[in-house]
Amino acid sequence: MPIRLRISSAIPALIAALVLLTAGAAEAAPLPPSASTGKPDMVTSSSARATGTVDPHGLPTNYFFRYGASKSYGFATLSTSAGTGSAPLPVSAQLTPLSAETTYHVQLVAENAAGTSFGSDRTFTTKPTPNTVILGTAPNPVLFGHTVAIDGQLKGAGAAGAKVTLQADPFPYPPGGFPQVGNPVVTNNFGFFSFTALPTFTTQYRVVATGKANPVTAVAVVGVVLRVHVDIHRSHNHRVVPLIHGLATPGHPGSLALLERLSRGNYRIVGVMTLHGGSATTPSGFAGRIRVHVTGRYRVEVRATDGSNFPGFSTTFGLRAS
């Protein structure tokens, strides 16, 4: 007797439900994050910013950047949360410290419970070390007629063999100043350079150094002290007041020559003379008969009324009371 199988009409519906359930489960399967490495920016000689985007695909996701001088990387930023979103999220991290003039590789890495994703490898090159210049002067202030040494050192990229130019802007510092003085010099292997100058008035000196990274400047002010020479013409007659006369260089007609007496470690003004004649290249003269009431040590101080030179002092000399 043949066996008859009765297929229930509910079975097709059950199969359809299983198919839908399986498809839903497949659709709900968690996905690893997406990671895309962006172009590094804000690059300096010692740092850069790594950029990129991360899509967490709905799962808690962290990211970090690997970086180094090769694709082996070797360094990594701190792991940071990218949240649980479902859209690309811009991310970034600072890379520091870095070496100047060095090519680096960087890669974004994102990870969540479903897996780890790696962005593409990107490269960038750090900039040269910024140049700086150290400047010194000696002696400063300098006595008129003497030279001043203007020495310095260029530091940073290309410091050795760099061209350095000296410029000067003397008192009264006219607009558009700082014309070049002499010929440029070249720094030695350690970036050192030196100039010699002979200023007449107080002068602002500027050096312009052109290194590999960027031109840099430094300014130093050199004061120039008036040179003062005094002669005393004494009479054999002690009742005659001695004649005090002398020269001040450079010339400052109309400025004052002050006779000063040493008293208890300080100088006190006891007489005044006026400078006559002279110019920037020739001396001014002064003369006067000044009666002094105290025997002692004296000097003459000359002050430039316009401030273009530092006050100058003669050597000390003795005067008797008259």
Tab-separated table of C-alpha atoms in Angstrom:
chain	number	residue	atom	x	y	z
A	1	MET	CA	0.000	0.000	0.000
A	2	PRO	CA	1.630	3.224	-1.040
A	3	ILE	CA	2.534	5.827	1.631
A	4	ARG	CA	1.079	9.251	1.128
A	5	LEU	CA	2.837	12.367	2.546
A	6	ARG	CA	0.776	15.384	3.305
A	7	ILE	CA	2.693	18.638	3.133
A	8	SER	CA	1.246	21.190	5.420
A	9	SER	CA	0.435	24.516	3.864
A	10	ALA	CA	2.301	26.167	6.780
A	11	ILE	CA	5.716	24.926	5.701
A	12	PRO	CA	6.284	27.446	2.865
A	13	ALA	CA	5.464	30.275	5.235
A	14	LEU	CA	7.929	28.869	7.771
A	15	ILE	CA	10.658	28.677	5.152
A	16	ALA	CA	10.004	32.254	4.114
A	17	ALA	CA	10.229	33.401	7.698
A	18	LEU	CA	13.555	31.633	8.136
A	19	VAL	CA	14.886	33.296	4.997
A	20	LEU	CA	13.868	36.730	6.243
A	21	LEU	CA	15.342	36.049	9.667
A	22	THR	CA	18.643	34.982	8.134
A	23	ALA	CA	18.770	38.064	5.911
A	24	GLY	CA	18.052	40.326	8.887
A	25	ALA	CA	20.818	38.702	10.855
A	26	ALA	CA	23.199	39.218	7.948
A	27	GLU	CA	22.192	42.857	7.676
A	28	ALA	CA	22.780	43.362	11.385
A	29	ALA	CA	26.291	41.900	11.344
A	30	PRO	CA	28.737	44.493	12.846
A	31	LEU	CA	31.228	46.127	10.502
A	32	PRO	CA	34.799	47.196	11.206
A	33	PRO	CA	35.391	50.965	10.975
A	34	SER	CA	36.494	52.752	7.830
A	35	ALA	CA	39.752	54.729	8.016
A	36	SER	CA	41.079	57.208	5.463
A	37	THR	CA	44.446	58.966	5.982
A	38	GLY	CA	44.396	62.620	4.987
A	39	LYS	CA	47.206	64.912	3.905
A	40	PRO	CA	49.329	66.075	6.866
A	41	ASP	CA	49.306	69.837	7.393
A	42	MET	CA	50.691	72.512	9.749
A	43	VAL	CA	54.167	71.143	9.034
A	44	THR	CA	57.089	72.864	10.789
A	45	SER	CA	60.667	71.883	11.465
A	46	SER	CA	59.668	69.923	14.571
A	47	SER	CA	55.973	69.034	14.289
A	48	ALA	CA	53.047	68.345	11.970
A	49	ARG	CA	49.335	67.568	12.182
A	50	ALA	CA	48.101	64.211	10.933
A	51	THR	CA	44.558	64.231	9.509
A	52	GLY	CA	41.978	61.784	8.235
A	53	THR	CA	38.409	60.512	8.577
A	54	VAL	CA	36.933	57.594	10.539
A	55	ASP	CA	33.502	56.010	10.101
A	56	PRO	CA	32.663	53.933	13.230
A	57	HIS	CA	29.698	52.213	11.497
A	58	GLY	CA	27.652	52.497	14.651
A	59	LEU	CA	30.126	50.823	17.021
A	60	PRO	CA	32.334	52.448	19.679
A	61	THR	CA	35.533	53.119	17.792
A	62	ASN	CA	38.999	54.392	18.650
A	63	TYR	CA	41.694	55.688	16.314
A	64	PHE	CA	45.367	56.588	16.367
A	65	PHE	CA	48.077	57.521	13.892
A	66	ARG	CA	51.222	55.532	13.290
A	67	TYR	CA	54.219	57.527	12.080
A	68	GLY	CA	57.938	57.260	11.553
A	69	ALA	CA	60.787	57.634	9.083
A	70	SER	CA	59.699	54.502	7.155
A	71	LYS	CA	56.647	52.299	6.634
A	72	SER	CA	57.694	50.440	9.739
A	73	TYR	CA	56.561	53.598	11.574
A	74	GLY	CA	57.699	53.011	15.152
A	75	PHE	CA	55.726	55.793	16.802
A	76	ALA	CA	52.019	56.230	17.503
A	77	THR	CA	49.732	58.902	18.872
A	78	LEU	CA	47.430	58.242	21.792
A	79	SER	CA	44.312	56.202	21.060
A	80	THR	CA	41.299	58.526	20.879
A	81	SER	CA	37.550	57.884	20.678
A	82	ALA	CA	35.819	58.478	17.352
A	83	GLY	CA	32.374	57.871	18.872
A	84	THR	CA	29.649	55.575	17.565
A	85	GLY	CA	28.403	57.441	14.531
A	86	SER	CA	27.589	56.117	11.101
A	87	ALA	CA	29.264	58.752	8.950
A	88	PRO	CA	32.869	59.790	8.244
A	89	LEU	CA	34.244	61.867	11.135
A	90	PRO	CA	37.240	64.220	10.610
A	91	VAL	CA	40.041	63.365	13.034
A	92	SER	CA	43.550	64.708	13.641
A	93	ALA	CA	46.531	64.469	15.982
A	94	GLN	CA	49.760	66.378	16.554
A	95	LEU	CA	52.991	64.614	15.658
A	96	THR	CA	55.862	65.864	17.800
A	97	PRO	CA	58.788	66.007	18.311
A	98	LEU	CA	60.066	65.538	14.782
A	99	SER	CA	63.490	66.082	13.217
A	100	ALA	CA	64.013	68.926	10.773
A	101	GLU	CA	64.330	68.240	7.034
A	102	THR	CA	63.173	64.638	7.431
A	103	THR	CA	60.611	62.655	5.407
A	104	TYR	CA	58.022	60.903	7.566
A	105	HIS	CA	55.345	58.280	6.881
A	106	VAL	CA	51.964	58.431	8.611
A	107	GLN	CA	48.950	56.095	8.647
A	108	LEU	CA	45.550	56.322	10.309
A	109	VAL	CA	44.382	53.216	12.211
A	110	ALA	CA	40.796	52.721	13.468
A	111	GLU	CA	39.516	49.804	15.545
A	112	ASN	CA	36.286	48.582	17.089
A	113	ALA	CA	34.740	45.270	18.196
A	114	ALA	CA	34.267	44.185	14.583
A	115	GLY	CA	37.902	44.655	13.566
A	116	THR	CA	40.748	47.040	12.666
A	117	SER	CA	41.113	49.147	9.553
A	118	PHE	CA	44.200	50.839	8.153
A	119	GLY	CA	44.243	53.994	6.077
A	120	SER	CA	46.689	54.548	3.267
A	121	ASP	CA	50.307	55.537	3.907
A	122	ARG	CA	51.028	59.247	3.504
A	123	THR	CA	54.371	61.066	3.529
A	124	PHE	CA	55.487	64.588	4.381
A	125	THR	CA	58.821	66.351	4.902
A	126	THR	CA	59.522	68.635	7.830
A	127	LYS	CA	60.902	72.104	7.206
A	128	PRO	CA	64.455	73.273	7.920
A	129	THR	CA	65.239	74.547	11.397
A	130	PRO	CA	64.401	78.287	11.525
A	131	ASN	CA	67.446	80.521	11.518
A	132	THR	CA	68.241	82.777	14.438
A	133	VAL	CA	71.123	85.167	14.902
A	134	ILE	CA	72.967	86.187	18.056
A	135	LEU	CA	74.680	89.578	17.928
A	136	GLY	CA	77.223	91.241	20.209
A	137	THR	CA	79.306	94.431	20.174
A	138	ALA	CA	82.529	95.378	21.959
A	139	PRO	CA	83.461	97.831	23.241
A	140	ASN	CA	80.108	99.521	23.646
A	141	PRO	CA	80.011	102.446	24.037
A	142	VAL	CA	83.159	103.115	22.053
A	143	LEU	CA	85.393	106.185	22.241
A	144	PHE	CA	85.267	108.341	19.124
A	145	GLY	CA	88.033	107.384	16.717
A	146	HIS	CA	88.145	103.765	17.899
A	147	THR	CA	86.655	100.765	16.141
A	148	VAL	CA	83.920	98.510	17.455
A	149	ALA	CA	83.737	94.770	16.787
A	150	ILE	CA	80.306	93.496	15.751
A	151	ASP	CA	80.351	89.735	16.182
A	152	GLY	CA	77.620	87.153	15.976
A	153	GLN	CA	76.544	83.639	15.230
A	154	LEU	CA	73.899	82.364	12.843
A	155	LYS	CA	72.067	79.291	14.075
A	156	GLY	CA	69.749	76.908	12.267
A	157	ALA	CA	69.666	75.360	8.820
A	158	GLY	CA	72.461	76.428	6.509
A	159	ALA	CA	74.249	78.425	9.217
A	160	ALA	CA	77.647	77.464	7.804
A	161	GLY	CA	78.656	79.335	4.682
A	162	ALA	CA	75.745	81.795	4.871
A	163	LYS	CA	76.032	85.374	3.650
A	164	VAL	CA	75.787	88.098	6.291
A	165	THR	CA	75.465	91.807	5.475
A	166	LEU	CA	76.086	94.708	7.872
A	167	GLN	CA	73.870	97.789	7.690
A	168	ALA	CA	74.082	101.044	9.668
A	169	ASP	CA	71.591	103.721	10.665
A	170	PRO	CA	73.403	106.545	12.520
A	171	PHE	CA	71.764	109.208	14.646
A	172	PRO	CA	69.305	110.860	13.992
A	173	TYR	CA	68.033	107.613	12.399
A	174	PRO	CA	66.472	109.052	9.216
A	175	PRO	CA	63.591	107.226	7.504
A	176	GLY	CA	64.702	104.595	5.032
A	177	GLY	CA	67.924	104.091	6.939
A	178	PHE	CA	70.166	101.038	7.242
A	179	PRO	CA	72.317	101.358	4.116
A	180	GLN	CA	74.862	98.603	3.674
A	181	VAL	CA	78.289	99.044	5.250
A	182	GLY	CA	81.200	97.436	3.429
A	183	ASN	CA	81.058	94.010	1.847
A	184	PRO	CA	79.114	90.955	3.061
A	185	VAL	CA	80.979	88.215	4.906
A	186	VAL	CA	80.446	84.449	4.956
A	187	THR	CA	79.915	82.513	8.175
A	188	ASN	CA	82.411	79.850	9.165
A	189	ASN	CA	81.598	76.180	9.769
A	190	PHE	CA	79.978	77.046	13.094
A	191	GLY	CA	77.958	80.006	11.822
A	192	PHE	CA	80.202	82.697	13.330
A	193	PHE	CA	80.836	86.031	11.620
A	194	SER	CA	82.531	89.330	12.469
A	195	PHE	CA	82.576	92.945	11.297
A	196	THR	CA	84.588	96.011	12.317
A	197	ALA	CA	82.984	99.456	12.259
A	198	LEU	CA	84.118	103.020	12.949
A	199	PRO	CA	81.035	105.034	13.956
A	200	THR	CA	80.959	108.804	14.376
A	201	PHE	CA	77.646	109.094	16.182
A	202	THR	CA	75.533	106.642	18.144
A	203	THR	CA	74.492	104.118	15.510
A	204	GLN	CA	72.022	101.300	15.089
A	205	TYR	CA	73.739	98.386	13.376
A	206	ARG	CA	71.724	95.654	11.721
A	207	VAL	CA	72.955	92.345	10.341
A	208	VAL	CA	70.967	90.471	7.717
A	209	ALA	CA	71.835	86.784	7.538
A	210	THR	CA	70.556	84.583	4.735
A	211	GLY	CA	70.502	80.981	5.888
A	212	LYS	CA	68.806	77.964	4.379
A	213	ALA	CA	65.483	78.368	6.156
A	214	ASN	CA	64.747	82.078	6.243
A	215	PRO	CA	66.531	85.456	6.268
A	216	VAL	CA	66.928	86.821	9.793
A	217	THR	CA	68.013	90.147	11.208
A	218	ALA	CA	69.348	91.439	14.501
A	219	VAL	CA	69.932	95.008	15.643
A	220	ALA	CA	72.449	96.398	18.137
A	221	VAL	CA	72.905	100.023	19.184
A	222	VAL	CA	76.490	101.234	19.598
A	223	GLY	CA	77.073	104.416	21.572
A	224	VAL	CA	79.959	106.725	20.638
A	225	VAL	CA	81.654	108.674	23.432
A	226	LEU	CA	82.939	112.173	22.732
A	227	ARG	CA	86.726	112.450	22.778
A	228	VAL	CA	87.760	115.340	25.038
A	229	HIS	CA	91.261	116.825	25.231
A	230	VAL	CA	92.161	119.557	27.729
A	231	ASP	CA	95.192	121.834	28.143
A	232	ILE	CA	95.810	124.114	31.100
A	233	HIS	CA	97.739	127.322	30.511
A	234	ARG	CA	99.133	128.494	33.830
A	235	SER	CA	100.776	131.836	34.473
A	236	HIS	CA	103.834	132.311	36.653
A	237	ASN	CA	101.732	134.821	38.480
A	238	HIS	CA	99.573	132.765	40.831
A	239	ARG	CA	97.033	135.568	40.957
A	240	VAL	CA	96.145	135.001	37.299
A	241	VAL	CA	93.345	132.484	36.768
A	242	PRO	CA	94.571	129.573	34.590
A	243	LEU	CA	93.197	129.283	31.065
A	244	ILE	CA	91.369	126.003	30.502
A	245	HIS	CA	91.006	125.163	26.839
A	246	GLY	CA	90.543	122.073	24.739
A	247	LEU	CA	88.819	120.184	21.970
A	248	ALA	CA	85.805	117.848	21.727
A	249	THR	CA	85.429	115.443	18.807
A	250	PRO	CA	83.203	115.126	16.841
A	251	GLY	CA	82.225	118.782	16.885
A	252	HIS	CA	79.070	119.956	18.651
A	253	PRO	CA	78.959	123.770	18.441
A	254	GLY	CA	76.710	125.232	21.096
A	255	SER	CA	77.047	122.269	23.452
A	256	LEU	CA	78.501	122.685	26.939
A	257	ALA	CA	81.883	121.855	28.413
A	258	LEU	CA	81.551	121.479	32.175
A	259	LEU	CA	84.439	121.930	34.595
A	260	GLU	CA	83.917	119.474	37.434
A	261	ARG	CA	85.707	118.985	40.773
A	262	LEU	CA	86.101	115.651	42.511
A	263	SER	CA	84.516	115.810	45.952
A	264	ARG	CA	83.963	112.796	48.190
A	265	GLY	CA	83.954	110.375	45.284
A	266	ASN	CA	81.613	112.421	43.067
A	267	TYR	CA	82.139	115.226	40.580
A	268	ARG	CA	80.489	118.609	41.106
A	269	ILE	CA	80.087	121.222	38.376
A	270	VAL	CA	82.044	124.389	39.210
A	271	GLY	CA	82.173	126.109	35.808
A	272	VAL	CA	80.661	126.103	32.317
A	273	MET	CA	82.167	126.779	28.878
A	274	THR	CA	80.526	126.702	25.441
A	275	LEU	CA	81.774	124.789	22.400
A	276	HIS	CA	82.491	126.736	19.213
A	277	GLY	CA	82.991	125.612	15.624
A	278	GLY	CA	83.477	122.056	14.514
A	279	SER	CA	81.402	119.517	12.642
A	280	ALA	CA	80.908	115.786	12.306
A	281	THR	CA	84.441	115.511	10.951
A	282	THR	CA	86.215	118.318	12.840
A	283	PRO	CA	86.447	119.106	16.569
A	284	SER	CA	84.794	121.907	18.488
A	285	GLY	CA	86.889	124.083	20.731
A	286	PHE	CA	86.236	125.510	24.177
A	287	ALA	CA	88.164	127.886	26.438
A	288	GLY	CA	87.625	129.786	29.632
A	289	ARG	CA	89.247	131.211	32.730
A	290	ILE	CA	87.346	129.780	35.659
A	291	ARG	CA	88.385	130.713	39.170
A	292	VAL	CA	88.360	127.750	41.523
A	293	HIS	CA	88.245	128.113	45.274
A	294	VAL	CA	89.372	124.627	46.225
A	295	THR	CA	92.650	122.970	45.322
A	296	GLY	CA	91.954	119.491	43.993
A	297	ARG	CA	91.389	117.150	41.062
A	298	TYR	CA	89.277	118.349	38.159
A	299	ARG	CA	88.015	117.174	34.772
A	300	VAL	CA	86.007	118.519	31.828
A	301	GLU	CA	82.806	116.802	30.756
A	302	VAL	CA	81.317	117.587	27.335
A	303	ARG	CA	77.669	116.811	26.671
A	304	ALA	CA	76.135	116.705	23.190
A	305	THR	CA	72.875	118.601	23.451
A	306	ASP	CA	71.263	116.624	20.617
A	307	GLY	CA	72.029	113.216	22.138
A	308	SER	CA	73.980	111.995	19.120
A	309	ASN	CA	77.009	111.120	21.244
A	310	PHE	CA	77.554	109.863	24.736
A	311	PRO	CA	79.110	112.407	27.159
A	312	GLY	CA	82.893	112.513	27.025
A	313	PHE	CA	85.373	113.174	29.823
A	314	SER	CA	88.903	114.483	29.854
A	315	THR	CA	91.616	112.967	31.957
A	316	THR	CA	91.754	114.442	35.444
A	317	PHE	CA	94.121	117.305	36.232
A	318	GLY	CA	95.047	119.380	39.259
A	319	LEU	CA	94.091	122.988	39.883
A	320	ARG	CA	95.080	125.260	42.740
A	321	ALA	CA	92.658	127.573	44.426
A	322	SER	CA	93.054	131.101	43.104
